[in-house]
PDB file of C-alpha atoms in Angstrom:
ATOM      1  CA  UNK A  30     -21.276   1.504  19.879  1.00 68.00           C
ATOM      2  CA  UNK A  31     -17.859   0.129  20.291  1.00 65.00           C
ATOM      3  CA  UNK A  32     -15.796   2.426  22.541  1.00 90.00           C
ATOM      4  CA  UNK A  33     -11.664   2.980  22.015  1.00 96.00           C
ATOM      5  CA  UNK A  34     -10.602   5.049  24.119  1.00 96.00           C
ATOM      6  CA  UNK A  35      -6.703   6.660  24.650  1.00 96.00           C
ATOM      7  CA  UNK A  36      -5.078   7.765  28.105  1.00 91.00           C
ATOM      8  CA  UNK A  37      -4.234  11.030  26.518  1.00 91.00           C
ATOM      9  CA  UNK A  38      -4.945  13.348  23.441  1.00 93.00           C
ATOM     10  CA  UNK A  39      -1.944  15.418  23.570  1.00 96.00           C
ATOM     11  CA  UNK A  40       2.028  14.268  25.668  1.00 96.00           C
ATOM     12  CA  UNK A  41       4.969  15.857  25.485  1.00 97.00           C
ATOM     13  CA  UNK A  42       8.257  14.127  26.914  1.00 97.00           C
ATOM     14  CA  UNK A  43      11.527  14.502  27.049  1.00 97.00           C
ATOM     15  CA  UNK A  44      14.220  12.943  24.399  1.00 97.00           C
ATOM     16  CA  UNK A  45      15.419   9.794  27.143  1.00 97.00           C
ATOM     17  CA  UNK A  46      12.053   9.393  29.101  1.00 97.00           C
ATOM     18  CA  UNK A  47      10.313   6.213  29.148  1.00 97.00           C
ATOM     19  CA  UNK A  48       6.614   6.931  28.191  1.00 97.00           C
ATOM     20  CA  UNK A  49       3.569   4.863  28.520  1.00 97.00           C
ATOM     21  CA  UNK A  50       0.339   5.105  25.926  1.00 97.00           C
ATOM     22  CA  UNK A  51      -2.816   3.383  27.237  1.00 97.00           C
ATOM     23  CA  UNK A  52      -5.707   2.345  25.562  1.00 97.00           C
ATOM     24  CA  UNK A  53      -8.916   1.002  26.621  1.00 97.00           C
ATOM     25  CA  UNK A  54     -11.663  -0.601  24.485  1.00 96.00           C
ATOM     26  CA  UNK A  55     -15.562  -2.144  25.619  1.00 94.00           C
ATOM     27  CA  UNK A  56     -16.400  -4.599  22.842  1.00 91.00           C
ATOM     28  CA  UNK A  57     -14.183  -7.953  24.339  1.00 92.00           C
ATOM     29  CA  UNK A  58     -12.543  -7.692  21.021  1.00 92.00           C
ATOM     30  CA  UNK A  59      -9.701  -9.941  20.882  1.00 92.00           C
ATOM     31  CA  UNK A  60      -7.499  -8.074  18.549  1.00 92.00           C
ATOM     32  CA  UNK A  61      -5.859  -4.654  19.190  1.00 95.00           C
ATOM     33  CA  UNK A  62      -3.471  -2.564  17.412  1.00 95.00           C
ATOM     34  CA  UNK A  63      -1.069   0.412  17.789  1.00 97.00           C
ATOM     35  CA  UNK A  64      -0.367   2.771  14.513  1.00 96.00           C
ATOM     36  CA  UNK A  65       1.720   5.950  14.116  1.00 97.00           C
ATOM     37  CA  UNK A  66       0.401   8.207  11.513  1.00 95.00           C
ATOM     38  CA  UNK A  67       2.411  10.630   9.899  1.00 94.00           C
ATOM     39  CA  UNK A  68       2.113  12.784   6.647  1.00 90.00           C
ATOM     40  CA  UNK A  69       2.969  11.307   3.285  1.00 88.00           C
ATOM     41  CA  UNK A  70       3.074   7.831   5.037  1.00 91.00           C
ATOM     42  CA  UNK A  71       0.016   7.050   6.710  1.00 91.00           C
ATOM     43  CA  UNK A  72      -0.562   4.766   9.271  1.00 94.00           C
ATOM     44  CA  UNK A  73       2.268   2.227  10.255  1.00 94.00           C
ATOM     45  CA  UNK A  74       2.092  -0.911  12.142  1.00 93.00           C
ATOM     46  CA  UNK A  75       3.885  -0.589  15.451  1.00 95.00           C
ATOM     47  CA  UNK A  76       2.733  -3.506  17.311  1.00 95.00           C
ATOM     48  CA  UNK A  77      -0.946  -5.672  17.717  1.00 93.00           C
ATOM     49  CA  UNK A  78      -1.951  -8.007  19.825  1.00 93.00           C
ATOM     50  CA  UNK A  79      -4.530 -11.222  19.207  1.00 90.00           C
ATOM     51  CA  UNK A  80      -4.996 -12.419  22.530  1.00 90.00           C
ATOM     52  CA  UNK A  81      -3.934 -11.234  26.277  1.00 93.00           C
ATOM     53  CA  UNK A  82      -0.193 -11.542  26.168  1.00 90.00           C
ATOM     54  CA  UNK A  83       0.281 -12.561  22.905  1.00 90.00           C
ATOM     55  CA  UNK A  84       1.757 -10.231  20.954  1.00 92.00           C
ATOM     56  CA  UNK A  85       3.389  -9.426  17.163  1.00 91.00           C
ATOM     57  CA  UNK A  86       5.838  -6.988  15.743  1.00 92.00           C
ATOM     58  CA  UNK A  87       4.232  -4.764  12.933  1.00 90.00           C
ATOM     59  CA  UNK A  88       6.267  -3.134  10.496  1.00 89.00           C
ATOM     60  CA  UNK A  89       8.091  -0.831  12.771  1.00 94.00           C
ATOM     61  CA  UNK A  90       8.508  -1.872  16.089  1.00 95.00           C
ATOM     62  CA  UNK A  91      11.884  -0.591  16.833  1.00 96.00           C
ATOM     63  CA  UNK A  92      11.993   1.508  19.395  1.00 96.00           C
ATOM     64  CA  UNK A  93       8.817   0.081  21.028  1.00 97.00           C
ATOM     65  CA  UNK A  94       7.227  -2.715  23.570  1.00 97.00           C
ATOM     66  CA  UNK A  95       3.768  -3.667  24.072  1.00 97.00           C
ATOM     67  CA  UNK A  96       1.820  -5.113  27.295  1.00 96.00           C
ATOM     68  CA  UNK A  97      -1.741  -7.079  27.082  1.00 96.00           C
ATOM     69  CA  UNK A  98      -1.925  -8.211  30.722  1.00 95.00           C
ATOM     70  CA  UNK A  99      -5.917  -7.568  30.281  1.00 95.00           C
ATOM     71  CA  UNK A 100      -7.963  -8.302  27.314  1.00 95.00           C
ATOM     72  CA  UNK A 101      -9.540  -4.825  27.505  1.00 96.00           C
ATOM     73  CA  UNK A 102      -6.073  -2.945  27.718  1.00 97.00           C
ATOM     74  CA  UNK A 103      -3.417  -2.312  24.940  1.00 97.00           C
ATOM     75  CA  UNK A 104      -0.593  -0.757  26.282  1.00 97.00           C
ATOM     76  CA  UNK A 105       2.350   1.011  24.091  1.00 98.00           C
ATOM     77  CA  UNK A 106       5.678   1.638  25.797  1.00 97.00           C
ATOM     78  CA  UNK A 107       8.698   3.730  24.664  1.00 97.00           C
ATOM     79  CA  UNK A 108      11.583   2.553  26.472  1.00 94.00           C
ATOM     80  CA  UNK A 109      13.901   5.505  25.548  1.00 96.00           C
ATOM     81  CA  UNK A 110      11.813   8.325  23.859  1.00 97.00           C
ATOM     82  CA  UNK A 111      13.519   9.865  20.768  1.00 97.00           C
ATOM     83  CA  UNK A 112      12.965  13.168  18.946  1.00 97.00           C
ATOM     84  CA  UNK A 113      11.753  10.666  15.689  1.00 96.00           C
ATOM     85  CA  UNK A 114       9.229   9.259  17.544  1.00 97.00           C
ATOM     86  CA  UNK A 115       6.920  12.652  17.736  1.00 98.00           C
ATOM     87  CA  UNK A 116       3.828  10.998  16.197  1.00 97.00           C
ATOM     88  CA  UNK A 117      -0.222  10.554  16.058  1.00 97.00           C
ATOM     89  CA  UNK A 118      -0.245   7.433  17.995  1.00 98.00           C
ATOM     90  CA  UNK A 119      -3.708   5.475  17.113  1.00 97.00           C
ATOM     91  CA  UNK A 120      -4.894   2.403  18.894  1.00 97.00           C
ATOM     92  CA  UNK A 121      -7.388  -0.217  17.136  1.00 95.00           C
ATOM     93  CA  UNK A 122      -9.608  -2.926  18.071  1.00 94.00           C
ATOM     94  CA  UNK A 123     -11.443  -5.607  16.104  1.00 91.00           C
ATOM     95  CA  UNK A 124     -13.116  -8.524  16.998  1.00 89.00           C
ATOM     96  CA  UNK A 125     -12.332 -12.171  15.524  1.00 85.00           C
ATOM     97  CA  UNK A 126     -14.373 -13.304  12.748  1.00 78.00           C
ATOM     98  CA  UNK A 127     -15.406  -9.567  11.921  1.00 81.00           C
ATOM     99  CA  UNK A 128     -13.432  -7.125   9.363  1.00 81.00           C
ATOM    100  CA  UNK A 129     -13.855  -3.564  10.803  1.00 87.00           C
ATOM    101  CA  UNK A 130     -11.631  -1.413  13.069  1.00 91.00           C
ATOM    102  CA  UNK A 131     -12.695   0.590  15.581  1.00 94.00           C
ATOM    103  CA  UNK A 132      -9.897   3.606  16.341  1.00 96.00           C
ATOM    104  CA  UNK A 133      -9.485   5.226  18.991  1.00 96.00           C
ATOM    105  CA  UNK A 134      -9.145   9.419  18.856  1.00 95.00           C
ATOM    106  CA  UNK A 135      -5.001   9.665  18.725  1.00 96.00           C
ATOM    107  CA  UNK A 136      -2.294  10.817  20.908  1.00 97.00           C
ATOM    108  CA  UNK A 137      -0.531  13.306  19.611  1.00 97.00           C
ATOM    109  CA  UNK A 138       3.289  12.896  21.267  1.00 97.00           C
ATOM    110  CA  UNK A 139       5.634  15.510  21.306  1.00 97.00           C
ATOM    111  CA  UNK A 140       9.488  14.223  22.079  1.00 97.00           C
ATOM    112  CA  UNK A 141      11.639  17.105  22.838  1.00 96.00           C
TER     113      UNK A 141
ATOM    114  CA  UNK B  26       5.012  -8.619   1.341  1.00 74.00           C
ATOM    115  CA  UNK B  27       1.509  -6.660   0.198  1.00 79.00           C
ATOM    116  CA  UNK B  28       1.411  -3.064  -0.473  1.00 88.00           C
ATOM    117  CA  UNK B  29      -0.597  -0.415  -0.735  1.00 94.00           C
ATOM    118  CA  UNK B  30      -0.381   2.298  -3.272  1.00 95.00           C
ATOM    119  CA  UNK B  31      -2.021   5.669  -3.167  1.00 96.00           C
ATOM    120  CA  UNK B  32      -0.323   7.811  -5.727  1.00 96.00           C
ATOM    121  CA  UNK B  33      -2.126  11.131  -5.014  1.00 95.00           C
ATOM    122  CA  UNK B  34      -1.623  12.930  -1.741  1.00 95.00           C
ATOM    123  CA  UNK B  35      -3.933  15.792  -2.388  1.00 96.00           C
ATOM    124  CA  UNK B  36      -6.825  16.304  -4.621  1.00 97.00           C
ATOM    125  CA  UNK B  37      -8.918  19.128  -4.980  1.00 97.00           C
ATOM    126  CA  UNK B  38     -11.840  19.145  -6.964  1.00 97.00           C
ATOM    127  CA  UNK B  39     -15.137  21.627  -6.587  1.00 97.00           C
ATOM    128  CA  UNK B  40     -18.662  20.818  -5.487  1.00 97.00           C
ATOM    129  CA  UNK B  41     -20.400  18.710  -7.694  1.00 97.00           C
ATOM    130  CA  UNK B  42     -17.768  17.211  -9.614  1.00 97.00           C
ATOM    131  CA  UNK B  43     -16.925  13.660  -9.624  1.00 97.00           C
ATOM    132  CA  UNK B  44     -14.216  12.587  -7.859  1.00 97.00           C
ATOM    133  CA  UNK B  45     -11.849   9.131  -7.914  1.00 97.00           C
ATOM    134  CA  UNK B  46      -9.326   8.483  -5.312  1.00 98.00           C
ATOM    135  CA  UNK B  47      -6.927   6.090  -6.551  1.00 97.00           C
ATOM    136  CA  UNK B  48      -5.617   3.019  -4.573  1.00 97.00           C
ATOM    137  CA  UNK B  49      -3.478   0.515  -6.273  1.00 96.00           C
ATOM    138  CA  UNK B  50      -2.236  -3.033  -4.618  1.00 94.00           C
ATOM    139  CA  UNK B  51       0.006  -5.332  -5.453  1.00 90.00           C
ATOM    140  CA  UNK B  52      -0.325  -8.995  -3.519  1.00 81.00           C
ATOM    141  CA  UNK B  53      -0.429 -12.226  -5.394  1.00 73.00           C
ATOM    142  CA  UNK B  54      -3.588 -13.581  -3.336  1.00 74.00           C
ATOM    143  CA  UNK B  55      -7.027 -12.921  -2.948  1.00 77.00           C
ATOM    144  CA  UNK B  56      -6.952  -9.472  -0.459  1.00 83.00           C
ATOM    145  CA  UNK B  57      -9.551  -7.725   1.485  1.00 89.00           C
ATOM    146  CA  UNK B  58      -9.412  -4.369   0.663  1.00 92.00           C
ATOM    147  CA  UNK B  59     -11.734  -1.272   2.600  1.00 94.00           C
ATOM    148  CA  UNK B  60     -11.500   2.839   2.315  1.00 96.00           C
ATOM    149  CA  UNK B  61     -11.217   4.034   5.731  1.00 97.00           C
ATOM    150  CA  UNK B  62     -12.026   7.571   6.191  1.00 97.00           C
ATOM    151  CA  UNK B  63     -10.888  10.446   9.181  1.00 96.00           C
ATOM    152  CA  UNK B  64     -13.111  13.830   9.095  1.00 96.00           C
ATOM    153  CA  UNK B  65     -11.310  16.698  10.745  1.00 94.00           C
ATOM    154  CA  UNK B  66     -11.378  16.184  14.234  1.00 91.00           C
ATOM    155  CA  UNK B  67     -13.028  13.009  14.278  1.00 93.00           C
ATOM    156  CA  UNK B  68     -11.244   9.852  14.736  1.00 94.00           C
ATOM    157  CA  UNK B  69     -10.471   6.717  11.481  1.00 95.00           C
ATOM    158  CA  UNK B  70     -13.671   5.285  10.617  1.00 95.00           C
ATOM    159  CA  UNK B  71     -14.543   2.524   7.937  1.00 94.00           C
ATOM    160  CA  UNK B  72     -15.993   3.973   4.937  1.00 95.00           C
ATOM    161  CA  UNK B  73     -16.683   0.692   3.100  1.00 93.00           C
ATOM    162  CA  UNK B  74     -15.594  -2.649   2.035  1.00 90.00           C
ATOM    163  CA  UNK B  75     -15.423  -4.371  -0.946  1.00 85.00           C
ATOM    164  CA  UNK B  76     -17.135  -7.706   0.028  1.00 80.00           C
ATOM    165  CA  UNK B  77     -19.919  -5.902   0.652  1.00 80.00           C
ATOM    166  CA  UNK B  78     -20.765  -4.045  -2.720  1.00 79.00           C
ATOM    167  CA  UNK B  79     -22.255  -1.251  -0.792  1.00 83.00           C
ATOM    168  CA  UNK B  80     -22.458   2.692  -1.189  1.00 86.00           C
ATOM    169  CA  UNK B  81     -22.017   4.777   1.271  1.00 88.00           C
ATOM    170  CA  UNK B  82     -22.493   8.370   1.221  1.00 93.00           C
ATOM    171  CA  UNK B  83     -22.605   7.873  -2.442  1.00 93.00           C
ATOM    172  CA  UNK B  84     -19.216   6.286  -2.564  1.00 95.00           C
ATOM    173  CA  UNK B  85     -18.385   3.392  -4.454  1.00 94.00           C
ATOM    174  CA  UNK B  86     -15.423   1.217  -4.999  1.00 94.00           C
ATOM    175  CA  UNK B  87     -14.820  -1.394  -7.522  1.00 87.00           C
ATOM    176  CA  UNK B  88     -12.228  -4.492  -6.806  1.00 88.00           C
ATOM    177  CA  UNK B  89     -10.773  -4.553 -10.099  1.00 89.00           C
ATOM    178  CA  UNK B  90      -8.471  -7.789  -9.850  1.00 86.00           C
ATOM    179  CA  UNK B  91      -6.587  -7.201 -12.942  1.00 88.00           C
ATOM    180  CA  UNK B  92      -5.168  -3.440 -12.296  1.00 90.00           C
ATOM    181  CA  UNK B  93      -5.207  -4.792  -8.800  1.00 92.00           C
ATOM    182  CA  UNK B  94      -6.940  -1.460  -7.835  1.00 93.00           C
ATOM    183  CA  UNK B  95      -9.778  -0.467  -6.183  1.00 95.00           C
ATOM    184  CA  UNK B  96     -10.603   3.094  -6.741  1.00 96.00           C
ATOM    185  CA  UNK B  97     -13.225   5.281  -4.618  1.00 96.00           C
ATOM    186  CA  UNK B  98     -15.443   6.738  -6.869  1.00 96.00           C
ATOM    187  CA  UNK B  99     -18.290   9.775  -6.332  1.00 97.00           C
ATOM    188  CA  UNK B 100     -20.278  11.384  -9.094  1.00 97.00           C
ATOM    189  CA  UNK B 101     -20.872  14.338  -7.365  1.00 97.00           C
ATOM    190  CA  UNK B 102     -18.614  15.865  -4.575  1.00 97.00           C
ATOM    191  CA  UNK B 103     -19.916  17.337  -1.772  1.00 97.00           C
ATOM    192  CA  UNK B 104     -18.118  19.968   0.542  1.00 97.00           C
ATOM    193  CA  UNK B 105     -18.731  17.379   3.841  1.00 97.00           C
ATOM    194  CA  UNK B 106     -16.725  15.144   2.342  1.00 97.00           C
ATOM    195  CA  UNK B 107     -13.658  17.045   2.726  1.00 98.00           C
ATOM    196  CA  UNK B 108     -11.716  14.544   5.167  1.00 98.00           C
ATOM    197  CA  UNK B 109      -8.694  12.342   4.818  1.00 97.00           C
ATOM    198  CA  UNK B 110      -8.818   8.489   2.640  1.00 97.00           C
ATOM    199  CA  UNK B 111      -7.096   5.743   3.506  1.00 97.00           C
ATOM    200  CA  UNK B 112      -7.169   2.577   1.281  1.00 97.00           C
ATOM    201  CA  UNK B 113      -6.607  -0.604   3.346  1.00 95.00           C
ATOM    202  CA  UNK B 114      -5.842  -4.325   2.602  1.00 92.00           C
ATOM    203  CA  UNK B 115      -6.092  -7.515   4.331  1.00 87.00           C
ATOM    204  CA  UNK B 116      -4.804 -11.026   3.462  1.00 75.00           C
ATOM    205  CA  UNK B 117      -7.663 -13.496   3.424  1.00 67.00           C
ATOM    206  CA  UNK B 118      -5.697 -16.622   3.782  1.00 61.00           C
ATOM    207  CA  UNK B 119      -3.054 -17.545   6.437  1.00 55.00           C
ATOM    208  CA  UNK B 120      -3.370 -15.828  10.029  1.00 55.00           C
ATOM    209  CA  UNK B 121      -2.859 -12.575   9.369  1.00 56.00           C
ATOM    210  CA  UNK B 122      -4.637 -10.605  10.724  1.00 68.00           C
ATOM    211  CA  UNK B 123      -3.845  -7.153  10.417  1.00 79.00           C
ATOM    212  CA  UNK B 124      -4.432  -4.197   8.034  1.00 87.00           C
ATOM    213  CA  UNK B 125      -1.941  -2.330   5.445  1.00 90.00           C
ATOM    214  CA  UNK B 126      -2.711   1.026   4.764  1.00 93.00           C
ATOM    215  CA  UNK B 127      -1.792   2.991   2.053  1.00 94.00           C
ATOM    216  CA  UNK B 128      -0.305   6.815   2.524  1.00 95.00           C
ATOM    217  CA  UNK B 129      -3.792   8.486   2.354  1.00 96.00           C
ATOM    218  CA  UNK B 130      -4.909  11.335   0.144  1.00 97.00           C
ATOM    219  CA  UNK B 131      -6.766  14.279   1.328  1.00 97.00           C
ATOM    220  CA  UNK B 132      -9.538  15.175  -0.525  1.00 98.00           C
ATOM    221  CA  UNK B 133     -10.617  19.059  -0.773  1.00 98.00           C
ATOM    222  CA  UNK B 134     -14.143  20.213  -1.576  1.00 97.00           C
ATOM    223  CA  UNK B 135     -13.623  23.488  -2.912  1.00 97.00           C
ATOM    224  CA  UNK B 136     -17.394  25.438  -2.820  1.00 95.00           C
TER     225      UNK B 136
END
């Protein structure tokens, strides 16, 4: 079974802090993705990745970086945590030349 | 740019009853589209994809090209599949290679 797995389930930070989401995955897929999921407007593309250190913007990546120094590691970054960036945060992986995504569990982040 | 549409947020409906969840899309192309589905407590999971013309957990879902919908359909509701539904769609051509997802709607299996 394919294996995503997050650095943490539940983070709380202060408004200012810069704030680090890790995520892990076993299959040597090549493509990885980071989603926020929020109520009434499901899951948003932050950032995803299609090779080690390539990288695209999704639909909203203000506010964030990425890092793919390993092909096994997608890492989200928050520069300057805000109060509007309390979120589910869900990593993905998928392989090339296959159509499913494997999620990881979430981290729930809490900016105060 | 390709959207997603799914109009309810909740819908409620009691054992044994059919149920539809709507998903509407609007791209130009020919898309991809899949239901993903998150139980509570359990993480996203695929549910099933058009391409493949499969049911699962006695699910279905039609690509209907001219509504540009594709609808997830159940004759008869059962309380396990109380979860969150996401509809999802992804271009075929060009190199994208990422997912849209539509809003969800959380479906209720009342006993």
């Amino acid at each position: 079974d394919v294996k995503v797995t997050q650095s943490s389930r539940y983070l709380v930070k202060r408004t200012g802090e810069k704030v680090f989401l890790e995520c892990v995955q076993d299959m040597d897929h090549e493509n990885m993705f980071w989603y926020r999921q929020d109520p009434g407007l499901g899951l948003r593309l932050i950032y995803f990745s299609y090779d080690v250190k390539m990288k695209e913007k999704g639909d909203i990546p203000e506010g964030y970086s990425v890092s793919r120094e390993k092909k096994e590691r997608f890492s989200l970054i928050l520069e300057s945590a805000s109060t509007n960036q309390t979120s589910m945060y869900l990593c993905a992986s998928r392989g090339s030349g296959t159509d499913t995504q494997y999620f990881g569990p979430g981290t729930r982040l809490t900016v105060l | 740019a390709q959207r997603v549409t799914q109009p309810e947020k909740l819908l409620s409906v009691f054992k044994g009853a059919p149920v539809e969840l709507k998903c509407n899309y609007s791209y130009s192309g020919s898309p991809e589209l899949f239901w993903y589905v998150q139980y509570s407590r359990q993480r996203l999971q695929l549910l099933l994809r058009h391409i493949s013309r499969e049911s699962i957990k006695g699910f279905t879902a039609d690509l209907n090209k001219g509504e540009t919908s594709f609808h997830l359909k159940k004759p008869f509701a059962q309380e396990e599949d109380s979860a969150m539904y996401y509809c999802a769609l992804r271009l075929i051509s060009g190199s994208a290679r990422q997912l849209t997802f539509g809003s969800g709607t959380q479906l209720t299996v009342l006993p």
